[in-house]
Amino acid sequence: MVEYQVAEVIKVSDTFKFETFVDVHSNIFKEYLSSVIADSSKGNEEYRALQEEIESLYHKYPKVLGIFDSEKAAELTEKECAAVIKVTELKNKLVDIEMQSAYLRGCYDSIGYLKRAGIL
């Protein structure tokens, strides 16, 4: 029975031309990925809270925003330096959430491809 199932999977995989989303839509992949990442903020309270905390720090320490928007050296107070570190940590957390969203979307898409191939 197992040999029959393996043979069926091989038969299906041989006849099914597997193309990834990137293969088919490489010209718009960055746009697709951007839309997945943009969706990660919708309905995600943690993501929105992190964004609000960053905005709050920018409002409280205007020079901090300038650090991220330009490549010029700036003289900062100790509190502003601490705010730069905090903003960097918060931005890293945002990226973690975005990467997790992209990863999970990839898993979702993979299942769709496997179903379309008749493997699942």
Tab-separated table of C-alpha atoms in Angstrom:
chain	number	residue	atom	x	y	z
A	1	MET	CA	0.000	0.000	0.000
A	2	VAL	CA	2.800	2.429	0.910
A	3	GLU	CA	4.640	1.655	-2.338
A	4	TYR	CA	1.458	2.433	-4.274
A	5	GLN	CA	1.095	5.802	-2.485
A	6	VAL	CA	4.728	6.688	-3.169
A	7	ALA	CA	4.284	5.755	-6.825
A	8	GLU	CA	1.173	7.955	-7.028
A	9	VAL	CA	3.018	10.905	-5.489
A	10	ILE	CA	5.879	10.455	-7.963
A	11	LYS	CA	3.390	10.191	-10.832
A	12	VAL	CA	1.614	13.386	-9.762
A	13	SER	CA	4.869	15.259	-9.200
A	14	ASP	CA	6.181	14.155	-12.623
A	15	THR	CA	3.068	15.396	-14.420
A	16	PHE	CA	2.601	18.567	-12.390
A	17	LYS	CA	4.836	21.430	-13.432
A	18	PHE	CA	5.648	23.032	-10.126
A	19	GLU	CA	6.269	26.739	-10.405
A	20	THR	CA	6.787	28.892	-7.400
A	21	PHE	CA	5.145	32.259	-7.058
A	22	VAL	CA	8.581	33.827	-7.482
A	23	ASP	CA	9.131	31.903	-10.739
A	24	VAL	CA	5.856	33.019	-12.236
A	25	HIS	CA	5.658	36.533	-10.826
A	26	SER	CA	9.286	37.541	-10.220
A	27	ASN	CA	8.574	40.976	-11.679
A	28	ILE	CA	6.011	41.745	-8.969
A	29	PHE	CA	7.418	39.658	-6.111
A	30	LYS	CA	8.656	42.713	-4.191
A	31	GLU	CA	5.209	44.287	-4.463
A	32	TYR	CA	3.587	41.063	-3.268
A	33	LEU	CA	5.994	40.797	-0.344
A	34	SER	CA	5.375	44.450	0.515
A	35	SER	CA	1.627	43.834	0.571
A	36	VAL	CA	2.101	40.828	2.885
A	37	ILE	CA	4.238	42.949	5.198
A	38	ALA	CA	1.773	45.841	5.083
A	39	ASP	CA	-0.994	43.442	6.082
A	40	SER	CA	1.034	42.405	9.130
A	41	SER	CA	0.155	45.701	10.786
A	42	LYS	CA	-3.584	45.329	10.208
A	43	GLY	CA	-5.275	43.896	13.240
A	44	ASN	CA	-1.982	43.331	15.052
A	45	GLU	CA	-2.129	45.275	18.288
A	46	GLU	CA	1.498	44.551	19.163
A	47	TYR	CA	2.668	45.924	15.817
A	48	ARG	CA	0.599	49.095	16.185
A	49	ALA	CA	1.767	49.590	19.775
A	50	LEU	CA	5.398	49.350	18.662
A	51	GLN	CA	4.780	51.904	15.901
A	52	GLU	CA	3.086	54.249	18.350
A	53	GLU	CA	5.963	53.934	20.797
A	54	ILE	CA	8.438	54.806	18.030
A	55	GLU	CA	6.348	57.827	17.011
A	56	SER	CA	6.173	58.911	20.640
A	57	LEU	CA	9.966	58.790	20.920
A	58	TYR	CA	10.325	60.772	17.683
A	59	HIS	CA	7.925	63.383	19.053
A	60	LYS	CA	9.729	63.558	22.392
A	61	TYR	CA	13.215	63.574	20.818
A	62	PRO	CA	13.036	65.218	17.356
A	63	LYS	CA	16.771	64.756	16.780
A	64	VAL	CA	16.276	60.981	16.932
A	65	LEU	CA	14.129	61.031	13.801
A	66	GLY	CA	16.888	63.006	12.089
A	67	ILE	CA	19.377	60.266	12.923
A	68	PHE	CA	17.309	57.749	10.987
A	69	ASP	CA	16.460	60.124	8.124
A	70	SER	CA	19.942	61.377	7.280
A	71	GLU	CA	23.515	60.231	7.211
A	72	LYS	CA	24.874	63.327	8.940
A	73	ALA	CA	26.570	63.188	12.287
A	74	ALA	CA	24.544	64.652	15.123
A	75	GLU	CA	25.316	65.644	18.640
A	76	LEU	CA	22.941	63.916	21.036
A	77	THR	CA	22.289	64.068	24.733
A	78	GLU	CA	22.450	60.918	26.834
A	79	LYS	CA	18.643	60.663	26.787
A	80	GLU	CA	18.568	61.071	23.003
A	81	CYS	CA	21.189	58.316	22.653
A	82	ALA	CA	19.040	56.059	24.828
A	83	ALA	CA	16.058	56.921	22.631
A	84	VAL	CA	18.034	55.982	19.484
A	85	ILE	CA	18.828	52.610	21.043
A	86	LYS	CA	15.186	52.102	22.058
A	87	VAL	CA	13.891	53.045	18.582
A	88	THR	CA	16.356	50.605	17.016
A	89	GLU	CA	15.151	47.832	19.321
A	90	LEU	CA	11.521	48.622	18.503
A	91	LYS	CA	12.222	48.687	14.766
A	92	ASN	CA	13.885	45.275	15.086
A	93	LYS	CA	10.738	43.950	16.769
A	94	LEU	CA	8.654	45.329	13.884
A	95	VAL	CA	10.912	43.547	11.407
A	96	ASP	CA	10.526	40.314	13.409
A	97	ILE	CA	6.738	40.566	13.123
A	98	GLU	CA	6.993	41.339	9.394
A	99	MET	CA	9.321	38.400	8.782
A	100	GLN	CA	7.009	36.082	10.696
A	101	SER	CA	4.085	37.272	8.560
A	102	ALA	CA	6.048	36.622	5.357
A	103	TYR	CA	7.108	33.185	6.613
A	104	LEU	CA	3.571	32.195	7.565
A	105	ARG	CA	2.258	33.459	4.218
A	106	GLY	CA	4.860	31.281	2.508
A	107	CYS	CA	3.665	28.273	4.502
A	108	TYR	CA	0.082	29.047	3.514
A	109	ASP	CA	1.053	29.364	-0.152
A	110	SER	CA	3.019	26.102	0.017
A	111	ILE	CA	-0.023	24.227	1.238
A	112	GLY	CA	-2.006	25.696	-1.650
A	113	TYR	CA	0.580	24.481	-4.138
A	114	LEU	CA	0.625	21.001	-2.600
A	115	LYS	CA	-3.181	20.828	-2.765
A	116	ARG	CA	-3.138	21.971	-6.375
A	117	ALA	CA	-0.566	19.276	-7.145
A	118	GLY	CA	-2.845	16.681	-5.579
A	119	ILE	CA	-0.288	15.794	-2.949
A	120	LEU	CA	-2.475	16.931	-0.062
